[in-house]
């Protein structure tokens, strides 16, 4: 095994229970970390901007809420869960002035540490506990008694027990129930960005869209194209997720399996692989990070244009129509 995996019995719950924890931000990850840690018996406070829309929601969930600077000041472990592009400013203004020697600064993604947008002082620990799943699933699985696996990393070990703290944090949010993988900030940052760009989000949406457009262009009804290229995706992925590609292949027809082996490598071909290598290079050399941060400074101009384009695409309109006509999502 090329990686080290830890489980609950490898973690010391007392390390995190003995700390005053501040969760900065109450979005997708923030609400999940704050609530899971609280339910695990930790001393949690949530740091938010005055006037934040999440303030009431966090209080209604039974959490202590206070301004970011106060939370950072009170806490000895500060987990930064505001959007990556806002973290440098929030850190400079409201967190850095309140860091004490021996404090722990924590992240759920390595972006700002790895690319150098945040440089903490040498006398604090810098750790990461990155759930390998969306925040709402991190919360849901915790309440169901399971947990989303985490990557844990240490960039700075000022106190000598930064790994214990990182593992203990993973225990607190439920990740150790399923397994915690030891990694580095570089590995987490580059792999996470590559995965979401090339496969999970970028690759997937473009694949589904291209399939849909090909069928519609050839005169097939968009509703059928939606079912074939979009709706069935989840069922296929569920089979792979639960039991492997071989089980998915066992479950589909021989006809489908034969077509899979013929067509797959024609669609994801050497040109696609070369494009993936280029995407990885842009991530590794920091070009992606610079482009992203530049667009953020520009008010997310490019990002918003792209978002509006996909929101207005026929596949989204078709999906909305279909999801309102069929019953599989009604109870959700
Ligand atoms: P998000 O956009 O869902 O939430 C951000 C929250 O930050 C907001 O809800 C708000 O409460 C708060 N906020 C915004 N501006 C603020 C400010 N100036 N001061 C204080 N609070 C402010 O963010 P997210 O998707 O949960 O991402 C947080 C971190 O977790 C990022 O580093 C991200 O890469 C990482 N991460 C996210 C996911 C995910 O499922 N979304 C998965 C793994 C890691
Ligand atoms: Mg990510
Ligand atoms: Mg079929």
mmCIF file of C-alpha atoms and ligand atoms in Angstrom:
data_model
loop_
_atom_site.group_PDB
_atom_site.id
_atom_site.type_symbol
_atom_site.label_atom_id
_atom_site.label_comp_id
_atom_site.label_asym_id
_atom_site.label_seq_id
_atom_site.Cartn_x
_atom_site.Cartn_y
_atom_site.Cartn_z
ATOM 1 C CA UNK A 1 0.000 0.000 0.000
ATOM 2 C CA UNK A 2 1.476 3.318 -1.047
ATOM 3 C CA UNK A 3 -0.506 5.318 1.514
ATOM 4 C CA UNK A 4 -0.974 5.205 5.274
ATOM 5 C CA UNK A 5 -4.557 4.916 6.480
ATOM 6 C CA UNK A 6 -5.755 5.671 10.005
ATOM 7 C CA UNK A 7 -9.000 4.655 11.681
ATOM 8 C CA UNK A 8 -10.786 5.718 14.866
ATOM 9 C CA UNK A 9 -8.589 3.530 17.090
ATOM 10 C CA UNK A 10 -5.493 5.389 15.775
ATOM 11 C CA UNK A 11 -6.867 8.790 16.801
ATOM 12 C CA UNK A 12 -6.751 10.442 20.208
ATOM 13 C CA UNK A 13 -10.115 12.215 20.723
ATOM 14 C CA UNK A 14 -8.708 14.144 23.690
ATOM 15 C CA UNK A 15 -6.383 16.188 21.454
ATOM 16 C CA UNK A 16 -9.288 17.988 19.767
ATOM 17 C CA UNK A 17 -11.606 17.896 22.796
ATOM 18 C CA UNK A 18 -8.941 19.751 24.783
ATOM 19 C CA UNK A 19 -8.879 22.658 22.344
ATOM 20 C CA UNK A 20 -11.030 25.692 21.770
ATOM 21 C CA UNK A 21 -11.983 25.301 18.122
ATOM 22 C CA UNK A 22 -13.033 28.143 15.792
ATOM 23 C CA UNK A 23 -14.719 27.288 12.514
ATOM 24 C CA UNK A 24 -14.453 30.307 10.229
ATOM 25 C CA UNK A 25 -17.322 30.300 7.712
ATOM 26 C CA UNK A 26 -20.608 28.426 7.760
ATOM 27 C CA UNK A 27 -21.040 27.251 4.181
ATOM 28 C CA UNK A 28 -20.851 23.762 2.698
ATOM 29 C CA UNK A 29 -17.867 22.557 4.773
ATOM 30 C CA UNK A 30 -18.236 25.033 7.653
ATOM 31 C CA UNK A 31 -21.657 23.876 8.828
ATOM 32 C CA UNK A 32 -20.619 20.213 8.575
ATOM 33 C CA UNK A 33 -17.362 20.626 10.542
ATOM 34 C CA UNK A 34 -18.961 22.832 13.213
ATOM 35 C CA UNK A 35 -21.947 20.553 13.811
ATOM 36 C CA UNK A 36 -20.007 17.284 13.652
ATOM 37 C CA UNK A 37 -17.363 18.574 16.106
ATOM 38 C CA UNK A 38 -20.071 19.840 18.457
ATOM 39 C CA UNK A 39 -21.833 16.465 18.333
ATOM 40 C CA UNK A 40 -18.456 14.791 19.022
ATOM 41 C CA UNK A 41 -18.215 16.776 22.267
ATOM 42 C CA UNK A 42 -15.799 19.515 21.175
ATOM 43 C CA UNK A 43 -15.780 23.161 22.239
ATOM 44 C CA UNK A 44 -16.790 24.888 18.995
ATOM 45 C CA UNK A 45 -17.436 28.489 18.038
ATOM 46 C CA UNK A 46 -18.264 29.767 14.557
ATOM 47 C CA UNK A 47 -16.608 32.944 13.255
ATOM 48 C CA UNK A 48 -18.598 34.990 10.723
ATOM 49 C CA UNK A 49 -18.809 38.480 9.279
ATOM 50 C CA UNK A 50 -21.269 40.789 11.076
ATOM 51 C CA UNK A 51 -24.468 40.700 9.080
ATOM 52 C CA UNK A 52 -23.681 37.314 7.503
ATOM 53 C CA UNK A 53 -26.748 35.454 6.323
ATOM 54 C CA UNK A 54 -25.432 32.281 7.964
ATOM 55 C CA UNK A 55 -25.315 33.835 11.449
ATOM 56 C CA UNK A 56 -28.919 32.998 12.331
ATOM 57 C CA UNK A 57 -28.698 29.499 10.805
ATOM 58 C CA UNK A 58 -25.638 28.661 12.903
ATOM 59 C CA UNK A 59 -27.289 29.996 16.073
ATOM 60 C CA UNK A 60 -30.480 28.090 15.303
ATOM 61 C CA UNK A 61 -28.355 24.934 15.067
ATOM 62 C CA UNK A 62 -27.209 25.578 18.642
ATOM 63 C CA UNK A 63 -23.750 26.955 17.863
ATOM 64 C CA UNK A 64 -21.928 29.883 19.453
ATOM 65 C CA UNK A 65 -21.442 32.540 16.757
ATOM 66 C CA UNK A 66 -19.161 35.577 16.914
ATOM 67 C CA UNK A 67 -17.116 37.851 14.635
ATOM 68 C CA UNK A 68 -14.126 36.162 12.943
ATOM 69 C CA UNK A 69 -11.542 38.138 14.925
ATOM 70 C CA UNK A 70 -13.109 37.215 18.263
ATOM 71 C CA UNK A 71 -13.372 33.532 17.307
ATOM 72 C CA UNK A 72 -9.726 33.520 16.197
ATOM 73 C CA UNK A 73 -8.702 35.233 19.410
ATOM 74 C CA UNK A 74 -10.552 32.798 21.694
ATOM 75 C CA UNK A 75 -9.554 29.650 19.848
ATOM 76 C CA UNK A 76 -6.366 27.629 19.793
ATOM 77 C CA UNK A 77 -7.399 25.746 16.653
ATOM 78 C CA UNK A 78 -8.718 27.853 13.784
ATOM 79 C CA UNK A 79 -10.204 26.031 10.786
ATOM 80 C CA UNK A 80 -10.573 28.364 7.799
ATOM 81 C CA UNK A 81 -13.637 27.412 5.758
ATOM 82 C CA UNK A 82 -14.393 30.541 3.780
ATOM 83 C CA UNK A 83 -14.039 30.355 -0.029
ATOM 84 C CA UNK A 84 -10.392 29.836 -1.067
ATOM 85 C CA UNK A 85 -10.154 33.189 -2.871
ATOM 86 C CA UNK A 86 -11.301 35.123 0.239
ATOM 87 C CA UNK A 87 -9.047 33.308 2.692
ATOM 88 C CA UNK A 88 -5.939 35.537 2.242
ATOM 89 C CA UNK A 89 -7.885 38.734 3.115
ATOM 90 C CA UNK A 90 -9.822 37.139 6.001
ATOM 91 C CA UNK A 91 -6.544 35.690 7.328
ATOM 92 C CA UNK A 92 -4.650 39.009 7.140
ATOM 93 C CA UNK A 93 -7.410 41.141 8.626
ATOM 94 C CA UNK A 94 -9.026 38.958 11.246
ATOM 95 C CA UNK A 95 -6.939 35.874 11.994
ATOM 96 C CA UNK A 96 -3.200 36.652 11.804
ATOM 97 C CA UNK A 97 -3.383 39.438 14.437
ATOM 98 C CA UNK A 98 -4.821 36.914 16.928
ATOM 99 C CA UNK A 99 -2.481 33.956 16.390
ATOM 100 C CA UNK A 100 -0.504 32.904 19.463
ATOM 101 C CA UNK A 101 2.559 30.678 19.503
ATOM 102 C CA UNK A 102 1.413 27.044 19.608
ATOM 103 C CA UNK A 103 -1.958 27.712 17.947
ATOM 104 C CA UNK A 104 -3.080 25.486 15.099
ATOM 105 C CA UNK A 105 -4.214 26.877 11.770
ATOM 106 C CA UNK A 106 -6.277 24.370 9.796
ATOM 107 C CA UNK A 107 -7.550 24.116 6.239
ATOM 108 C CA UNK A 108 -9.806 21.778 4.261
ATOM 109 C CA UNK A 109 -7.918 22.401 1.013
ATOM 110 C CA UNK A 110 -4.236 23.260 0.564
ATOM 111 C CA UNK A 111 -4.620 26.017 -2.055
ATOM 112 C CA UNK A 112 -3.514 29.065 -0.050
ATOM 113 C CA UNK A 113 -0.639 27.405 1.793
ATOM 114 C CA UNK A 114 0.669 25.472 -1.206
ATOM 115 C CA UNK A 115 0.618 28.435 -3.613
ATOM 116 C CA UNK A 116 1.887 30.841 -0.938
ATOM 117 C CA UNK A 117 -1.102 33.206 -0.700
ATOM 118 C CA UNK A 118 -1.030 32.677 3.091
ATOM 119 C CA UNK A 119 2.267 32.443 5.005
ATOM 120 C CA UNK A 120 1.646 31.703 8.695
ATOM 121 C CA UNK A 121 4.283 32.477 11.334
ATOM 122 C CA UNK A 122 6.676 29.629 12.140
ATOM 123 C CA UNK A 123 5.455 29.159 15.712
ATOM 124 C CA UNK A 124 1.983 27.880 14.746
ATOM 125 C CA UNK A 125 0.965 24.468 13.463
ATOM 126 C CA UNK A 126 -0.402 24.338 9.931
ATOM 127 C CA UNK A 127 -2.563 21.308 9.276
ATOM 128 C CA UNK A 128 -5.189 20.146 6.844
ATOM 129 C CA UNK A 129 -8.185 17.891 7.217
ATOM 130 C CA UNK A 130 -9.814 17.654 3.807
ATOM 131 C CA UNK A 131 -12.993 15.602 3.464
ATOM 132 C CA UNK A 132 -13.141 13.807 0.126
ATOM 133 C CA UNK A 133 -16.751 14.793 -0.467
ATOM 134 C CA UNK A 134 -19.172 17.742 -0.432
ATOM 135 C CA UNK A 135 -19.931 19.339 2.946
ATOM 136 C CA UNK A 136 -23.576 18.285 2.979
ATOM 137 C CA UNK A 137 -22.554 14.652 2.650
ATOM 138 C CA UNK A 138 -19.947 15.127 5.430
ATOM 139 C CA UNK A 139 -22.798 16.187 7.705
ATOM 140 C CA UNK A 140 -25.351 13.637 6.483
ATOM 141 C CA UNK A 141 -23.025 10.638 6.805
ATOM 142 C CA UNK A 142 -21.955 11.744 10.289
ATOM 143 C CA UNK A 143 -25.578 11.835 11.479
ATOM 144 C CA UNK A 144 -26.117 8.383 9.932
ATOM 145 C CA UNK A 145 -23.175 6.973 11.889
ATOM 146 C CA UNK A 146 -20.636 6.780 9.063
ATOM 147 C CA UNK A 147 -18.218 9.375 7.675
ATOM 148 C CA UNK A 148 -16.613 10.744 4.528
ATOM 149 C CA UNK A 149 -12.892 9.807 4.276
ATOM 150 C CA UNK A 150 -10.446 12.652 4.914
ATOM 151 C CA UNK A 151 -6.936 13.489 3.777
ATOM 152 C CA UNK A 152 -4.824 14.781 6.675
ATOM 153 C CA UNK A 153 -1.633 16.768 6.134
ATOM 154 C CA UNK A 154 0.831 18.776 8.186
ATOM 155 C CA UNK A 155 2.759 21.678 6.639
ATOM 156 C CA UNK A 156 4.216 23.009 9.907
ATOM 157 C CA UNK A 157 4.623 21.107 13.161
ATOM 158 C CA UNK A 158 5.464 23.810 15.701
ATOM 159 C CA UNK A 159 4.288 21.971 18.816
ATOM 160 C CA UNK A 160 5.506 18.474 17.928
ATOM 161 C CA UNK A 161 2.008 16.980 18.039
ATOM 162 C CA UNK A 162 0.489 18.501 14.892
ATOM 163 C CA UNK A 163 -0.225 15.031 13.438
ATOM 164 C CA UNK A 164 -2.100 14.001 16.605
ATOM 165 C CA UNK A 165 -4.172 17.163 16.327
ATOM 166 C CA UNK A 166 -4.914 16.609 12.633
ATOM 167 C CA UNK A 167 -5.989 12.992 13.225
ATOM 168 C CA UNK A 168 -8.038 14.010 16.230
ATOM 169 C CA UNK A 169 -9.808 16.651 14.133
ATOM 170 C CA UNK A 170 -10.588 13.982 11.526
ATOM 171 C CA UNK A 171 -12.007 11.845 14.339
ATOM 172 C CA UNK A 172 -14.178 14.785 15.430
ATOM 173 C CA UNK A 173 -15.778 15.356 12.032
ATOM 174 C CA UNK A 174 -16.364 11.622 11.536
ATOM 175 C CA UNK A 175 -13.790 10.941 8.828
ATOM 176 C CA UNK A 176 -11.892 8.387 10.912
ATOM 177 C CA UNK A 177 -15.007 6.206 11.034
ATOM 178 C CA UNK A 178 -14.342 5.336 7.417
ATOM 179 C CA UNK A 179 -10.594 6.059 7.061
ATOM 180 C CA UNK A 180 -8.110 8.909 7.032
ATOM 181 C CA UNK A 181 -5.294 9.083 4.503
ATOM 182 C CA UNK A 182 -1.973 10.748 5.284
ATOM 183 C CA UNK A 183 -0.830 13.125 2.520
ATOM 184 C CA UNK A 184 1.099 16.349 1.898
ATOM 185 C CA UNK A 185 -0.285 19.809 1.107
ATOM 186 C CA UNK A 186 1.225 19.537 -2.385
ATOM 187 C CA UNK A 187 -0.431 16.182 -3.062
ATOM 188 C CA UNK A 188 -3.832 17.233 -1.743
ATOM 189 C CA UNK A 189 -3.850 20.575 -3.559
ATOM 190 C CA UNK A 190 -2.704 19.324 -6.942
ATOM 191 C CA UNK A 191 -4.706 16.096 -6.930
ATOM 192 C CA UNK A 192 -7.877 17.783 -5.705
ATOM 193 C CA UNK A 193 -7.674 20.455 -8.400
ATOM 194 C CA UNK A 194 -6.850 17.895 -11.087
ATOM 195 C CA UNK A 195 -9.674 15.562 -10.066
ATOM 196 C CA UNK A 196 -12.324 18.265 -10.062
ATOM 197 C CA UNK A 197 -11.095 19.816 -13.323
ATOM 198 C CA UNK A 198 -10.298 16.797 -15.475
ATOM 199 C CA UNK A 199 -12.767 14.209 -14.224
ATOM 200 C CA UNK A 200 -15.373 15.013 -11.578
ATOM 201 C CA UNK A 201 -16.696 18.411 -12.618
ATOM 202 C CA UNK A 202 -14.964 19.586 -15.799
ATOM 203 C CA UNK A 203 -14.701 16.231 -17.522
ATOM 204 C CA UNK A 204 -18.099 14.953 -16.411
ATOM 205 C CA UNK A 205 -20.193 17.982 -17.334
ATOM 206 C CA UNK A 206 -18.508 18.316 -20.728
ATOM 207 C CA UNK A 207 -18.933 14.580 -21.437
ATOM 208 C CA UNK A 208 -22.636 14.635 -20.579
ATOM 209 C CA UNK A 209 -23.183 17.838 -22.572
ATOM 210 C CA UNK A 210 -21.321 16.517 -25.624
ATOM 211 C CA UNK A 211 -23.341 13.296 -25.620
ATOM 212 C CA UNK A 212 -26.600 15.194 -25.256
ATOM 213 C CA UNK A 213 -25.697 17.673 -28.016
ATOM 214 C CA UNK A 214 -24.647 14.889 -30.396
ATOM 215 C CA UNK A 215 -28.014 13.148 -30.088
ATOM 216 C CA UNK A 216 -30.061 16.364 -30.291
ATOM 217 C CA UNK A 217 -28.043 17.582 -33.288
ATOM 218 C CA UNK A 218 -28.849 14.289 -35.033
ATOM 219 C CA UNK A 219 -32.567 14.910 -34.521
ATOM 220 C CA UNK A 220 -33.347 12.813 -31.411
ATOM 221 C CA UNK A 221 -35.752 14.242 -28.818
ATOM 222 C CA UNK A 222 -33.914 16.136 -26.055
ATOM 223 C CA UNK A 223 -35.934 14.298 -23.389
ATOM 224 C CA UNK A 224 -34.594 10.921 -24.562
ATOM 225 C CA UNK A 225 -31.083 12.342 -24.927
ATOM 226 C CA UNK A 226 -31.338 13.544 -21.328
ATOM 227 C CA UNK A 227 -32.277 10.095 -20.054
ATOM 228 C CA UNK A 228 -29.516 8.353 -21.997
ATOM 229 C CA UNK A 229 -26.648 10.751 -21.354
ATOM 230 C CA UNK A 230 -27.474 12.341 -18.022
ATOM 231 C CA UNK A 231 -30.112 10.623 -15.911
ATOM 232 C CA UNK A 232 -28.604 7.131 -16.115
ATOM 233 C CA UNK A 233 -25.156 8.435 -15.168
ATOM 234 C CA UNK A 234 -25.899 8.295 -11.454
ATOM 235 C CA UNK A 235 -26.970 4.655 -11.529
ATOM 236 C CA UNK A 236 -23.851 3.593 -13.405
ATOM 237 C CA UNK A 237 -21.637 5.612 -11.058
ATOM 238 C CA UNK A 238 -23.414 4.168 -7.991
ATOM 239 C CA UNK A 239 -22.594 0.636 -9.146
ATOM 240 C CA UNK A 240 -18.922 1.558 -9.687
ATOM 241 C CA UNK A 241 -18.802 3.360 -6.321
ATOM 242 C CA UNK A 242 -20.310 0.473 -4.393
ATOM 243 C CA UNK A 243 -18.730 -2.556 -6.042
ATOM 244 C CA UNK A 244 -16.237 -1.691 -8.763
ATOM 245 C CA UNK A 245 -16.150 -1.352 -12.536
ATOM 246 C CA UNK A 246 -16.363 -5.147 -12.881
ATOM 247 C CA UNK A 247 -19.681 -5.189 -11.025
ATOM 248 C CA UNK A 248 -21.078 -2.331 -13.096
ATOM 249 C CA UNK A 249 -20.047 -4.310 -16.180
ATOM 250 C CA UNK A 250 -21.707 -7.436 -14.770
ATOM 251 C CA UNK A 251 -24.910 -5.511 -14.173
ATOM 252 C CA UNK A 252 -25.166 -3.950 -17.649
ATOM 253 C CA UNK A 253 -25.925 -6.030 -20.766
ATOM 254 C CA UNK A 254 -23.193 -7.716 -22.793
ATOM 255 C CA UNK A 255 -24.254 -5.378 -25.584
ATOM 256 C CA UNK A 256 -23.493 -2.345 -23.420
ATOM 257 C CA UNK A 257 -20.231 -3.834 -22.173
ATOM 258 C CA UNK A 258 -19.033 -4.648 -25.719
ATOM 259 C CA UNK A 259 -19.857 -1.083 -26.787
ATOM 260 C CA UNK A 260 -18.076 0.313 -23.732
ATOM 261 C CA UNK A 261 -14.750 -1.321 -24.634
ATOM 262 C CA UNK A 262 -15.007 -0.236 -28.255
ATOM 263 C CA UNK A 263 -16.212 3.353 -27.784
ATOM 264 C CA UNK A 264 -14.588 4.439 -24.505
ATOM 265 C CA UNK A 265 -10.997 4.684 -25.780
ATOM 266 C CA UNK A 266 -12.215 6.440 -28.951
ATOM 267 C CA UNK A 267 -13.879 9.187 -26.865
ATOM 268 C CA UNK A 268 -11.211 9.512 -24.154
ATOM 269 C CA UNK A 269 -8.295 9.088 -26.547
ATOM 270 C CA UNK A 270 -4.633 10.118 -26.689
ATOM 271 C CA UNK A 271 -5.671 13.711 -27.392
ATOM 272 C CA UNK A 272 -7.816 13.771 -24.233
ATOM 273 C CA UNK A 273 -4.950 12.282 -22.215
ATOM 274 C CA UNK A 274 -2.562 14.899 -23.562
ATOM 275 C CA UNK A 275 -5.069 17.585 -22.545
ATOM 276 C CA UNK A 276 -5.182 16.047 -19.046
ATOM 277 C CA UNK A 277 -1.381 16.216 -18.808
ATOM 278 C CA UNK A 278 -1.529 19.895 -19.775
ATOM 279 C CA UNK A 279 -4.223 20.572 -17.174
ATOM 280 C CA UNK A 280 -2.015 18.896 -14.565
ATOM 281 C CA UNK A 281 0.994 20.979 -15.616
ATOM 282 C CA UNK A 282 -1.000 24.240 -15.301
ATOM 283 C CA UNK A 283 -1.976 23.187 -11.796
ATOM 284 C CA UNK A 284 1.570 22.183 -10.828
ATOM 285 C CA UNK A 285 3.246 25.355 -12.100
ATOM 286 C CA UNK A 286 0.705 27.669 -10.426
ATOM 287 C CA UNK A 287 -0.817 29.048 -13.650
ATOM 288 C CA UNK A 288 -4.280 27.814 -12.730
ATOM 289 C CA UNK A 289 -4.077 29.398 -9.270
ATOM 290 C CA UNK A 290 -2.977 32.755 -10.740
ATOM 291 C CA UNK A 291 -5.720 32.739 -13.404
ATOM 292 C CA UNK A 292 -8.358 31.870 -10.813
ATOM 293 C CA UNK A 293 -7.230 34.551 -8.355
ATOM 294 C CA UNK A 294 -7.055 37.136 -11.169
ATOM 295 C CA UNK A 295 -10.655 36.364 -12.194
ATOM 296 C CA UNK A 296 -11.731 36.644 -8.539
ATOM 297 C CA UNK A 297 -10.176 40.131 -8.400
ATOM 298 C CA UNK A 298 -12.134 40.858 -11.574
ATOM 299 C CA UNK A 299 -15.398 40.131 -9.781
ATOM 300 C CA UNK A 300 -15.504 36.534 -11.121
ATOM 301 C CA UNK A 301 -16.244 37.889 -14.622
ATOM 302 C CA UNK A 302 -15.179 34.774 -16.530
ATOM 303 C CA UNK A 303 -16.626 32.372 -13.976
ATOM 304 C CA UNK A 304 -20.024 34.092 -14.072
ATOM 305 C CA UNK A 305 -20.103 34.115 -17.901
ATOM 306 C CA UNK A 306 -19.469 30.367 -17.943
ATOM 307 C CA UNK A 307 -22.039 29.733 -15.206
ATOM 308 C CA UNK A 308 -24.677 31.687 -17.133
ATOM 309 C CA UNK A 309 -23.895 29.762 -20.312
ATOM 310 C CA UNK A 310 -24.453 26.356 -18.720
ATOM 311 C CA UNK A 311 -27.501 27.562 -16.777
ATOM 312 C CA UNK A 312 -29.115 28.619 -20.050
ATOM 313 C CA UNK A 313 -28.136 25.433 -21.960
ATOM 314 C CA UNK A 314 -30.890 23.235 -23.382
ATOM 315 C CA UNK A 315 -29.716 20.292 -21.262
ATOM 316 C CA UNK A 316 -30.538 22.210 -18.060
ATOM 317 C CA UNK A 317 -33.952 23.287 -19.322
ATOM 318 C CA UNK A 318 -34.707 19.710 -20.403
ATOM 319 C CA UNK A 319 -33.573 18.366 -17.049
ATOM 320 C CA UNK A 320 -35.721 20.802 -15.132
ATOM 321 C CA UNK A 321 -38.772 19.810 -17.185
ATOM 322 C CA UNK A 322 -38.084 16.106 -16.771
ATOM 323 C CA UNK A 323 -37.365 16.253 -13.059
ATOM 324 C CA UNK A 324 -40.711 17.997 -12.514
ATOM 325 C CA UNK A 325 -42.588 15.366 -14.570
ATOM 326 C CA UNK A 326 -41.152 12.178 -13.090
ATOM 327 C CA UNK A 327 -41.418 11.035 -9.531
ATOM 328 C CA UNK A 328 -37.916 9.899 -8.495
ATOM 329 C CA UNK A 329 -36.955 13.184 -6.878
ATOM 330 C CA UNK A 330 -40.308 14.263 -5.485
ATOM 331 C CA UNK A 331 -39.732 13.135 -1.921
ATOM 332 C CA UNK A 332 -36.279 14.771 -1.730
HETATM 333 P P1 LIG B 1 -18.739 27.965 0.831
HETATM 334 O O1 LIG B 1 -18.690 28.912 -0.307
HETATM 335 O O2 LIG B 1 -19.785 26.923 0.852
HETATM 336 O O3 LIG B 1 -18.906 28.741 2.206
HETATM 337 C C1 LIG B 1 -18.167 29.816 2.550
HETATM 338 C C2 LIG B 1 -18.753 30.464 3.799
HETATM 339 O O4 LIG B 1 -17.810 31.409 4.244
HETATM 340 C C3 LIG B 1 -20.031 31.249 3.580
HETATM 341 O O5 LIG B 1 -21.160 30.459 3.728
HETATM 342 C C4 LIG B 1 -19.942 32.289 4.661
HETATM 343 O O6 LIG B 1 -20.489 31.750 5.846
HETATM 344 C C5 LIG B 1 -18.463 32.440 4.909
HETATM 345 N N1 LIG B 1 -17.842 33.695 4.471
HETATM 346 C C6 LIG B 1 -17.770 34.220 3.222
HETATM 347 N N2 LIG B 1 -17.051 35.341 3.234
HETATM 348 C C7 LIG B 1 -16.646 35.538 4.506
HETATM 349 C C8 LIG B 1 -15.869 36.516 5.155
HETATM 350 N N3 LIG B 1 -15.337 37.559 4.476
HETATM 351 N N4 LIG B 1 -15.653 36.385 6.490
HETATM 352 C C9 LIG B 1 -16.166 35.356 7.161
HETATM 353 N N5 LIG B 1 -16.902 34.387 6.610
HETATM 354 C C10 LIG B 1 -17.145 34.479 5.305
HETATM 355 O O7 LIG B 1 -17.261 27.345 0.972
HETATM 356 P P2 LIG B 1 -16.875 25.796 0.939
HETATM 357 O O8 LIG B 1 -17.216 25.229 -0.397
HETATM 358 O O9 LIG B 1 -17.384 25.140 2.170
HETATM 359 O O10 LIG B 1 -15.282 25.889 0.982
HETATM 360 C C11 LIG B 1 -14.561 26.123 2.174
HETATM 361 C C12 LIG B 1 -13.212 25.423 2.085
HETATM 362 O O11 LIG B 1 -13.422 24.008 2.042
HETATM 363 C C13 LIG B 1 -12.414 25.757 0.830
HETATM 364 O O12 LIG B 1 -11.055 25.760 1.193
HETATM 365 C C14 LIG B 1 -12.701 24.587 -0.093
HETATM 366 O O13 LIG B 1 -11.695 24.346 -1.060
HETATM 367 C C15 LIG B 1 -12.761 23.462 0.923
HETATM 368 N N6 LIG B 1 -13.493 22.273 0.493
HETATM 369 C C16 LIG B 1 -14.780 22.390 0.082
HETATM 370 C C17 LIG B 1 -15.505 21.262 -0.270
HETATM 371 C C18 LIG B 1 -16.985 21.379 -0.578
HETATM 372 O O14 LIG B 1 -17.656 20.378 -0.470
HETATM 373 N N7 LIG B 1 -17.544 22.519 -0.940
HETATM 374 C C19 LIG B 1 -14.896 19.984 -0.232
HETATM 375 C C20 LIG B 1 -13.567 19.876 0.245
HETATM 376 C C21 LIG B 1 -12.879 21.038 0.609
HETATM 377 MG MG1 LIG B 2 -11.643 21.161 -4.384
HETATM 378 MG MG1 LIG B 3 -29.101 1.629 -22.132
#
